[in-house]
């Protein structure tokens, strides 16, 4: 069927008309019709036009709905850009090439829908949707992350079939306000369905359920035929408890002559005795059923809601949930999937949230648009505080658009539609006006709408808050900066000027090997009244699964082509530029706390410990003091086990009896063991697990591993000399198990933070990535050898001394390196050596088992054992990885138990991987790495913290490597 050149929908050119946000679209509401609908998902006829007004007529292929065409075999591929728009045209204009997807299918309308009101729902389409039925124009919608509904009654005939066409235009005026930092796609991203109601129907239901147990339910009633029939009424119940009609409301409505023939309003209520209130720790939900009756009592329409009783308010500078100042342990979450791009299933979302719960998160910001509706159901059920964010980001043209009256309607439309959809979710505690769109009158207009419609929740908007964290005149009730230096946050809280809760909307940027100082942030948050938490940026590494051979996205068939964060051979995680984009922002799209397949990165474990609900507060003579750090829950849902780990390898365990503690309380419990008099350093860990099944974890799931040191390390005696050491003519240690002798290392494969923070550039300019060693002196003192080497950096010479002394079964190596003052802030100072192949298991005593760095190191100290190949974290762009902080001693062994043992003079940063730093730094993707057969071992006297400088503050000065003299020593023995 060719397009009618006079088709009014295209004739309007709505893709370049910001004033047009919709046409023929039904108002948004909170009545969920998904469960009684006719799903239209599946394969549709599809063709991609070069421009929206090109004639339809080419050959049809097929496309899966929901799905973006950019992941389904077309030549229009994903493109990643952060801030810059992918085209040069100014708002509201669009580029001359504007891919437009035409989706078509037949729809058989059930015969028993005769006489009913028939509605089409398109879950989400980006960025403009045009709807036709049998060639007739039905409507237009923008707002790419919310559903659009159209009344098809009279356009389709029950008992027969119609042709439904959904035309999706990729670029529009709306693209300029959907300029979020993510992949650009085009297509239908959420389910399409059809449903039918009685002409007399519930147009909306608004629920207010307070902490006190007071429930109020407001219904809006309409009739598709126009005037409402006489005698309609509503009824409702809450898990069997009948609601009562608010007759006073009816009387006032009547008295004020507000009663209309076309809009019915009714209010019901209840007071729930001994209400089980909702919070993120104990997310108690009730089932609310609302019925709309005809005068004869028959039910015309029904609506079901899962609701929670809770209060949200700001008192002074505190955000309170049910009167408690809760910490917001949040993450920013996009709707993302490595195979579909944007479409996420209920199971996907459930897996996201379950994982977050298991790692101690309690809050989500729906960055940067209303997420899939299922997300909110799951947040209600599993327990998350949600900042619900409207789909507005005009980053590249922020200033022009914020005050542009042509976009006013779009701002109000997007914010109000989000509120109308999500207002009944207890999980939603804050509305966000959007992201990175400057601040203008359009924002105030949207905020004004929300304040009137939903006075029960605060509003936040970073763009407004940044004009003044305490400014009462801006449209943000929360001081919600992004990436604010911690010292600024603390200073604000201490200034006496603070008037609003300070909750960072984004902090601790998780790009690559990152999230340094997260624990320092939380130490400050928990000790500074006025600071209440924040949302880590971000949940996902948005790597798209790509076939290396043809550079195409794999798409929906790719399940099973990845495991443990790594794509199968022949595949990789694509980031910006990998689809041949001319403009792109590279690996900046890979900045999540999980890999594209949801495998948690080490920072997740760090977070789990930081968020520990039970903590060891102190170790005193009378015992261990435990504290409950939750806001609402006791400890009865948890089990504990003590584990005492001694440096000499002994581990003692005992069951732990957890005291009955209310939130905020502490209690002393007796030390579970008599501490052995020998064994050296001793650490006591309380292994906390779920006692019973939780909605998000089976019984026995680790919740946290709080720890306390019971005894410091004892200084070991100087060892007797025995045997000989051998060095070659270059002063390099000769050892049968080493493939490369210990040399000085001052460099690491730059992390994303090192690159984007400018450190990597400096290190390369100094020549630290390719230092050349020159032996300047060698001295023998009996069986002891001293080697002095020099490494010439661009800004000075580094002197490195190694003293080799034979000891029982091996060699002791005392080293020092003197860095000139100009070498301030290098990556590391330490030794690097390589082993022969075959030593594939690492065992160590120190924090673990997960990866740790000086500024990301809450891992508990103990004895750990991990295959060498699993020590490495496959960050999407290869970089420094696999470090273990605070290692006291370690061994690398082959299955036949041969190998090496290394004892360190004090806890040191150690890494054992298959890669030299230059192996990692010279490739762009993990699949290009060729593992070496032996181990590359780094022992660092000092290692720079990770920080978050790819976007936000660098690490703290205390985690930098200072110039001057560094000393370290270690003993190497054959096993
Ligand atoms: C923020 C922005 C996010 C993302 C992040 C950097 O400025 O809100 O969308 O771009 O920076 O990854
Ligand atoms: Mg942005």
GROMACS .gro file of C-alpha atoms in nm, residues 14 56 68 93 106 158 184 275 293 314 318 321 394 435 510 574 601 618 639 662 673 694 728 787 803 825 838 959:
model
   28
   14UNK     CA    1   0.522   1.653   1.311
   56UNK     CA    2   0.606   0.308   0.131
   68UNK     CA    3   1.485  -0.147   1.762
   93UNK     CA    4   1.522   2.071   1.295
  106UNK     CA    5  -0.303  -0.756   1.047
  158UNK     CA    6  -1.484  -0.680   1.604
  184UNK     CA    7   2.095   0.613   1.961
  275UNK     CA    8  -0.124  -0.144   5.892
  293UNK     CA    9  -2.063  -0.033   3.860
  314UNK     CA   10   1.130   1.666   5.391
  318UNK     CA   11   1.631   1.555   5.599
  321UNK     CA   12   1.050   0.792   5.478
  394UNK     CA   13   1.858   1.852   2.592
  435UNK     CA   14   1.859   1.557   3.330
  510UNK     CA   15   3.192   0.340   3.743
  574UNK     CA   16   3.090  -0.312   2.125
  601UNK     CA   17   3.220  -0.593   3.883
  618UNK     CA   18   3.437  -0.230   6.818
  639UNK     CA   19   2.216  -1.564   6.037
  662UNK     CA   20   1.637  -0.254   6.677
  673UNK     CA   21   3.696  -1.804   7.046
  694UNK     CA   22   1.385  -1.339   5.090
  728UNK     CA   23   7.342  -1.235   3.557
  787UNK     CA   24   7.252  -0.401   4.222
  803UNK     CA   25   6.983  -0.622   4.757
  825UNK     CA   26   5.187   1.118   4.107
  838UNK     CA   27   5.208  -2.365   3.473
  959UNK     CA   28   4.601   0.775   4.778
   0.00000   0.00000   0.00000
